[in-house]
Coordinates of C-alpha atoms in Angstrom, one line a residue:
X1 CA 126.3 66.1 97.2
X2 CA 126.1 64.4 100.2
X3 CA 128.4 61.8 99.5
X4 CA 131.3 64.5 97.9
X5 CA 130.8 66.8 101.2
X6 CA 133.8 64.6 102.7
X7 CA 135.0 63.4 99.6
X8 CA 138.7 64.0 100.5
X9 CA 139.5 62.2 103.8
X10 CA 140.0 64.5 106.9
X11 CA 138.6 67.4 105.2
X12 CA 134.8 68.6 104.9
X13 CA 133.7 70.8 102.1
X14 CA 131.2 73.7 103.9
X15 CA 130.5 75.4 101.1
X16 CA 129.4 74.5 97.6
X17 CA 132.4 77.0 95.9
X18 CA 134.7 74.1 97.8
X19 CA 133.6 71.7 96.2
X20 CA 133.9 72.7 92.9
X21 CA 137.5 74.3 93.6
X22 CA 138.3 70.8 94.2
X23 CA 137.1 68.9 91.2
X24 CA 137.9 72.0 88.6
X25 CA 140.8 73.8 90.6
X26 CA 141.2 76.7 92.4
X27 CA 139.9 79.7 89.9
X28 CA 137.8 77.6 87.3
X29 CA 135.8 76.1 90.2
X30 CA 134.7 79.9 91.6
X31 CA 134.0 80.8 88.0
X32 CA 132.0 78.0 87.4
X33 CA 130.2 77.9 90.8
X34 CA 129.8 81.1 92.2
X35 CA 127.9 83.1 90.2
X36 CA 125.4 80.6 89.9
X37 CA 124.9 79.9 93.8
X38 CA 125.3 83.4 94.0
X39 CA 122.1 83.9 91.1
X40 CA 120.3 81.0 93.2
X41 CA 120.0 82.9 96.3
X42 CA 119.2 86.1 95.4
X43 CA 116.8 85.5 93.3
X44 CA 115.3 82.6 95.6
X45 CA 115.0 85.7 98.3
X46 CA 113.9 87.8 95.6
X47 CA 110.9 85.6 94.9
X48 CA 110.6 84.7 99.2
X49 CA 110.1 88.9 99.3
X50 CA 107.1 88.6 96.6
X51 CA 105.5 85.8 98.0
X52 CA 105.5 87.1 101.8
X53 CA 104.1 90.4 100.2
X54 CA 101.1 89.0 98.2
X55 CA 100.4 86.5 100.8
X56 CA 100.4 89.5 103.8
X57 CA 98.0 91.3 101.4
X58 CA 95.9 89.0 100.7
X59 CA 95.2 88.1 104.6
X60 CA 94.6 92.2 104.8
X61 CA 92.1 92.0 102.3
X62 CA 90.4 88.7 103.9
X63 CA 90.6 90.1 107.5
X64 CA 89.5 93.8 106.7
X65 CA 87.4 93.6 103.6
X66 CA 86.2 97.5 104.2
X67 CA 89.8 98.9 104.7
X68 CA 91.1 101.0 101.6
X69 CA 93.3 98.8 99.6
X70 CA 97.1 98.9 100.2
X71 CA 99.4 98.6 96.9
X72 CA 101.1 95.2 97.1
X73 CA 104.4 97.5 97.5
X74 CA 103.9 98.5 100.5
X75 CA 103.5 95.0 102.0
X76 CA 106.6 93.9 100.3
X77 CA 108.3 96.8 102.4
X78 CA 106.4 95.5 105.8
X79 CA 107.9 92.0 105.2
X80 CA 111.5 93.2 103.8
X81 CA 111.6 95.2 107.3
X82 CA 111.4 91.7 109.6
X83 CA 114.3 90.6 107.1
X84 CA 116.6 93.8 108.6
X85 CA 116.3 92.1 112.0
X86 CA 116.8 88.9 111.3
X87 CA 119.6 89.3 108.6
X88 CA 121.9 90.1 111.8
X89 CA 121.9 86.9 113.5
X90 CA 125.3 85.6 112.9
X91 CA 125.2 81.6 111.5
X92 CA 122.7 78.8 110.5
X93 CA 122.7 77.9 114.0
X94 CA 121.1 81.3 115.1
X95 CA 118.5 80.8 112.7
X96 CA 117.5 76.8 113.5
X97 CA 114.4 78.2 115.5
X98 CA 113.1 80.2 112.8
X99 CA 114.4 77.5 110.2
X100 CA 112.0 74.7 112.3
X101 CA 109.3 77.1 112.2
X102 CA 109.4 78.0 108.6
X103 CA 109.4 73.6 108.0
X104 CA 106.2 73.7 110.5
X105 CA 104.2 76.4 108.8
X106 CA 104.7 74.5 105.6
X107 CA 103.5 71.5 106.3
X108 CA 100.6 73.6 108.0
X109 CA 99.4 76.0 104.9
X110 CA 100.2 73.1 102.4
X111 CA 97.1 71.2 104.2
X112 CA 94.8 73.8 104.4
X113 CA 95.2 74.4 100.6
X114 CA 94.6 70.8 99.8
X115 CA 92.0 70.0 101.9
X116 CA 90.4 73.3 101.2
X117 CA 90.3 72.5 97.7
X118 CA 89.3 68.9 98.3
X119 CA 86.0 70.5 100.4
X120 CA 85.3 73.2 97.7
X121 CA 85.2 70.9 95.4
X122 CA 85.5 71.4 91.5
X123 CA 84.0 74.9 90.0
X124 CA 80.9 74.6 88.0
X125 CA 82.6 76.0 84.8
X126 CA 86.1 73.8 85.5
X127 CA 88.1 73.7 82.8
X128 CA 91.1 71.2 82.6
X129 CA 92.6 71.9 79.5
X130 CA 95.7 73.8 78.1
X131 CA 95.3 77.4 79.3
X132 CA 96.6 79.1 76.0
X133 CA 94.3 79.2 72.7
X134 CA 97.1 78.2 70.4
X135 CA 99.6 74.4 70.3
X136 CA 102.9 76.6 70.7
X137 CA 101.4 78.9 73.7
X138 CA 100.2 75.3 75.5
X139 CA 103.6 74.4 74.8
X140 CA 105.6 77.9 76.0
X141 CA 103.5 76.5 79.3
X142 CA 104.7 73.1 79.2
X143 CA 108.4 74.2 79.2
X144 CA 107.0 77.0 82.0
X145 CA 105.8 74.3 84.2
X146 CA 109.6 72.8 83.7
X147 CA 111.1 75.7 85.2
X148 CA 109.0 76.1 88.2
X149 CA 109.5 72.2 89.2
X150 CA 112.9 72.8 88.9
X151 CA 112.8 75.7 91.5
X152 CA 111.0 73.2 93.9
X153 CA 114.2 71.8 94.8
X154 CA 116.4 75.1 95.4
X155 CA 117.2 73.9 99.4
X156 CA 120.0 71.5 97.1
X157 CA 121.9 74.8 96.5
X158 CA 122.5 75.2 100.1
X159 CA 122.7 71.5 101.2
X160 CA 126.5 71.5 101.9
X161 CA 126.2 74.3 104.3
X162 CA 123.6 72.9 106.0
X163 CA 125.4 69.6 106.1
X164 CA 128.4 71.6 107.4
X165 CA 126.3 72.0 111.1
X166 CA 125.9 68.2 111.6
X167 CA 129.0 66.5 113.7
X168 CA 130.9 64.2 112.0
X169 CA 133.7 61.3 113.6
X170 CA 134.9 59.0 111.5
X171 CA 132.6 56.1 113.7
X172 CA 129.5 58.4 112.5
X173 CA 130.1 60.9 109.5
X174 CA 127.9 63.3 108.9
X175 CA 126.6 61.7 105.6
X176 CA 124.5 58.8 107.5
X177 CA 122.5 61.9 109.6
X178 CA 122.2 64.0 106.6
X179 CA 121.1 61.0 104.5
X180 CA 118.2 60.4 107.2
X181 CA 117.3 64.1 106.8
X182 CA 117.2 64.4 103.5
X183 CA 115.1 61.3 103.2
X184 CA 112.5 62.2 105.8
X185 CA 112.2 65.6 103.8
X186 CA 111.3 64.2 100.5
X187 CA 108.5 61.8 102.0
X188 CA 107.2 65.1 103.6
X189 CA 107.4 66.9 100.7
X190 CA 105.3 63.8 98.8
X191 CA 103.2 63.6 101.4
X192 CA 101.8 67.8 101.9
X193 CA 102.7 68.7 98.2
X194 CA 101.7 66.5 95.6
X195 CA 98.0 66.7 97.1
X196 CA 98.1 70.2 97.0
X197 CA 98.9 70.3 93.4
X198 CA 95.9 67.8 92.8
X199 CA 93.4 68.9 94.5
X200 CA 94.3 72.3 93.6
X201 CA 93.7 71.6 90.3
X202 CA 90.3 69.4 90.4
X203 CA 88.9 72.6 92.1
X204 CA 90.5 75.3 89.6
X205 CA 91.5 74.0 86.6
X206 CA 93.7 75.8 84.3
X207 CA 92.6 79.2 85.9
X208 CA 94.7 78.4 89.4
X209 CA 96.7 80.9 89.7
X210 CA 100.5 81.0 90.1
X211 CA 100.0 81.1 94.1
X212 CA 96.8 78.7 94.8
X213 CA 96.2 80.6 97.8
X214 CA 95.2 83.8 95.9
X215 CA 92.5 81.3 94.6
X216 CA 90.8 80.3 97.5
X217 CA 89.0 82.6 99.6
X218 CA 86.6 80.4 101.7
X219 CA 86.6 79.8 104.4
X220 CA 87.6 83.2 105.3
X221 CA 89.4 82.8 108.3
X222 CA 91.3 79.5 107.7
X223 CA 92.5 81.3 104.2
X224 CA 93.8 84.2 106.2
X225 CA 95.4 82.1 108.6
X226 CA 97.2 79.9 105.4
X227 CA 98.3 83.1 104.3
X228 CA 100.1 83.9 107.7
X229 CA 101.8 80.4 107.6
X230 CA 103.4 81.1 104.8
X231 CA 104.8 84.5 105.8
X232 CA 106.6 82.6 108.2
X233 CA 107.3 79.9 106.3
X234 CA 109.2 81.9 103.8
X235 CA 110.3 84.8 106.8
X236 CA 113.0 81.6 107.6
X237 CA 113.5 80.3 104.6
X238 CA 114.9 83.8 103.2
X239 CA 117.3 83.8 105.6
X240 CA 118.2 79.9 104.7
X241 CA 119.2 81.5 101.5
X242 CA 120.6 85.1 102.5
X243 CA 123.3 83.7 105.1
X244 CA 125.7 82.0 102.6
X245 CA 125.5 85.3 100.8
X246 CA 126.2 87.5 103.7
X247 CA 129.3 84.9 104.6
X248 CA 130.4 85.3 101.2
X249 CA 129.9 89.2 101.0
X250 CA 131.5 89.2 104.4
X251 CA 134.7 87.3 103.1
X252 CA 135.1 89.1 99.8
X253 CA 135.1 92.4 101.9
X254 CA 137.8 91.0 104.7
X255 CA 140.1 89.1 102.3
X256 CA 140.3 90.8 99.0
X257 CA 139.1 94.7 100.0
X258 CA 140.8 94.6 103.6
X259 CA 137.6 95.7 105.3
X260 CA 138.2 95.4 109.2
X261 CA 135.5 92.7 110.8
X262 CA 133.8 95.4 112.5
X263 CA 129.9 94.6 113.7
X264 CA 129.2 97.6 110.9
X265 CA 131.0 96.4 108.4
X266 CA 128.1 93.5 109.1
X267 CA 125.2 96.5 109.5
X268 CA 125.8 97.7 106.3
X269 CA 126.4 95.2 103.9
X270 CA 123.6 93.1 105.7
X271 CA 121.4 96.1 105.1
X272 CA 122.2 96.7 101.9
X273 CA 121.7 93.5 100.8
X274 CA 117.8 93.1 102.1
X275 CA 117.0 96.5 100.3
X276 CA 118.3 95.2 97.3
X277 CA 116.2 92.3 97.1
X278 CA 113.4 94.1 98.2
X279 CA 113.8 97.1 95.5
X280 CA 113.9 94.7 92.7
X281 CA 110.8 92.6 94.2
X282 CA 108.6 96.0 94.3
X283 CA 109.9 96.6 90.7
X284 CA 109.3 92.7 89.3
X285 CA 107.0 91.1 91.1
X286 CA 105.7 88.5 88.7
X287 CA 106.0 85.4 90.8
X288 CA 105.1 82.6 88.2
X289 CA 107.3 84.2 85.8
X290 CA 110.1 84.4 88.0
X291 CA 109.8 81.4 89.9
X292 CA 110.3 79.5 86.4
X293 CA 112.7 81.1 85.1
X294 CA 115.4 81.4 88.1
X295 CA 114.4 77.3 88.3
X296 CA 115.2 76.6 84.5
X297 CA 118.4 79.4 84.3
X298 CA 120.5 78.9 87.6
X299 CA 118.1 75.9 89.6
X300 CA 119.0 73.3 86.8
X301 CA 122.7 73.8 86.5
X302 CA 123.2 74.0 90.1
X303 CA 121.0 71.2 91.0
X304 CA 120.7 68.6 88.3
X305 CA 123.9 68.6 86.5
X306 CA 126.5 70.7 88.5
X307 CA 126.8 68.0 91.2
X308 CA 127.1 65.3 88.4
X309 CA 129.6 66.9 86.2
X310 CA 131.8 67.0 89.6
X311 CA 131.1 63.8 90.8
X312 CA 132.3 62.3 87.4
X313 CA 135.3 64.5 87.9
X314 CA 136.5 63.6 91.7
X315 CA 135.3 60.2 91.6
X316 CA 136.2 58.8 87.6
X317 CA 133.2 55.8 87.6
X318 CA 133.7 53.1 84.9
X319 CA 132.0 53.8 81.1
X320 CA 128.2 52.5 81.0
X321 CA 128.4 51.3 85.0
X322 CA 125.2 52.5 87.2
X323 CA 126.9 55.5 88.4
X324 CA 128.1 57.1 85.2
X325 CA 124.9 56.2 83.0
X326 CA 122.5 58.1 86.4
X327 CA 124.7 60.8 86.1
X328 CA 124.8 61.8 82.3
X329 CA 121.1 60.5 82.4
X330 CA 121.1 63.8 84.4
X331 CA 123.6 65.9 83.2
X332 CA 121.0 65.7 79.7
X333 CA 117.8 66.0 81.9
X334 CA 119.2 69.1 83.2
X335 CA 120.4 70.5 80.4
X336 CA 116.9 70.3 78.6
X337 CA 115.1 71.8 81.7
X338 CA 117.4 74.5 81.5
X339 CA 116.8 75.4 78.2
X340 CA 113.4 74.9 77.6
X341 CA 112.2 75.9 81.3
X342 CA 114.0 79.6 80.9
X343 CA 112.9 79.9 77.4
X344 CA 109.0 79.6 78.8
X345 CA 109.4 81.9 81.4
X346 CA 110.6 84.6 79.6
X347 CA 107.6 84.2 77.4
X348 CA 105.6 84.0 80.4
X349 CA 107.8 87.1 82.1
X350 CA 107.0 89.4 79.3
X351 CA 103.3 88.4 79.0
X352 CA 102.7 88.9 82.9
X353 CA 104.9 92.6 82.0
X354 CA 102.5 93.6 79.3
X355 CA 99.1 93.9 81.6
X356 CA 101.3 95.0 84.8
X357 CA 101.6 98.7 86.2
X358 CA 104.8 99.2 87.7
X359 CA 104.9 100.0 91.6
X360 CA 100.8 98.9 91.8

């Protein structure tokens, strides 16, 4: 995707609708595109809204252990109501700040969860194997677990936006700085995440939970403070995900309804938009079940095999050379994660439905 963001000389594809319009035309590419982005980041904030909520009650209950419990609801609403403010900063560049804060506070509550698992140590009744009683629940899991790595690489679905900020000259396209990025990310990623899923599960086992941090509660303090981390942390990255939908809201409105550009025009649809995903987060918040699913349904396509089918498309590589065998290789990995990862989260989805009470 980096590559195809100037695949047509003298012009620079912003948006990832662009792209597909110009390897499948003009109205096959939106239909093919666009509701999927559009999928990707609602339910991405959808999930960002549930997260910040269970992670701001669980530093409530750390911090005031005598307090009378507050219905994880209500703390969805608290975090949904820092969304309304921020959703009205106009572009990516108004959010950098709160973008290079969200990258900070992950790196920071990613190593307090694994070297606070590392220091706890295992639990005296561990347990490493499958969680389910029964060869097809273990498996329902496996094809669960699919989904939910596939959602750890959502930031692809807005990758050509992002790219859209960075100059580019001919001397210097934007592809060589974006490259360096995108590099530098993944050897973070490597570096804070993968411990975190192994130390995480030497301490737990198979009863982590979907959100390790609900698992650990000492020490006190440095738990509470992980929690906060990752209210910020995912306070920006909601709104990495909401701005291409308010741009495209924004559009639609302007172009096709003849709304006038009027500051709100911006208000209200903004608005709306953040009690939306906030409505159905109170309603659904089952964040393992979700997280796989959106990652095998909309994560896959968009990600794995979306940006291979076009690549075939605009650039034609030679049968069995290295570029079309990585690609199909891809095209078939992403198709089986698509399948088999939604197919475990609904299972998952409806067993997580079955013990919950609605608006709890």
């Amino acid at each position: 995707m980096i590559e195809m963001h100037e695949a047509e000389s003298g012009k620079r594809f912003d948006r990832y609708h662009e792209l597909g319009q110009y390897a499948f035309g003009e109205k096959l590419g939106l239909w093919i595109v666009v509701p999927q982005t559009l999928i990707v980041h609602v339910g991405t904030d959808i999930i960002y809204m549930i997260t910040g909520g269970n992670s701001l009650k669980k530093a409530h209950q750390i911090l005031c252990k005598n307090c009378k419990p507050i219905k994880t609801t209500y703390f969805i609403m608290i975090f949904a109501s820092l969304q309304f403010f921020l959703s009205h900063l106009p572009s990516f560049n108004s959010i950098i700040g709160v973008s290079i804060s969200a990258a900070v506070m992950s790196i920071c509550y990613s190593t307090i969860v694994w070297t606070s698992s590392a220091h706890k140590g295992a639990l005296p009744d561990v347990k490493y194997d499958g969680r389910s009683s029964t060869t097809i629940g273990n498996v329902f899991d496996f094809f669960t677990g699919l989904g939910t790595i596939a959602f750890g690489y959502a930031a692809h679905n807005v990758l050509l936006e992002i790219q859209a900020t960075v100059p580019s000259t001919p001397e210097k396209p934007s592809k060589k700085a974006m490259w360096k990025g995108m590099i530098a990310a993944y050897i973070v990623v490597g570096l804070f995440y993968f411990p975190v899923a192994i130390f995480g599960y030497w301490a737990f086992g198979n009863s982590v939970t979907d959100n390790i941090l609900m698992s650990l509660d000492k020490p006190h303090w440095l738990t509470a403070v992980a929690n906060i981390f990752v209210v910020i942390h995912v306070t920006g990255s909601y709104q990495v995900f909401a701005v291409p939908v308010f741009d495209m809201m924004e559009s639609l409105m302007v172009r096709r309804m003849n709304f006038k550009p009027t500051w709100y025009l911006r208000f209200i649809s903004r608005n709306i938009y953040v009690a939306l995903t906030m409505l159905v987060a109170t309603i659904f918040p089952f964040f393992g079940g979700l997280l796989s699913f959106l990652g095998g349904l909309v994560f896959a396509p968009t990600t794995y095999f979306l940006p291979c089918i076009i690549w075939l498309v605009v650039y034609k590589p030679k049968r069995f050379s290295g570029s079309w065998c990585a690609n199909w290789f891809c095209i078939v990995f992403g198709v089986l994660l698509m399948v088999l990862g939604s197919i475990g989260a609904m299972r998952e989805i409806i067993l997580q439905a079955k013990d919950y009470k609605f608006f709890s």
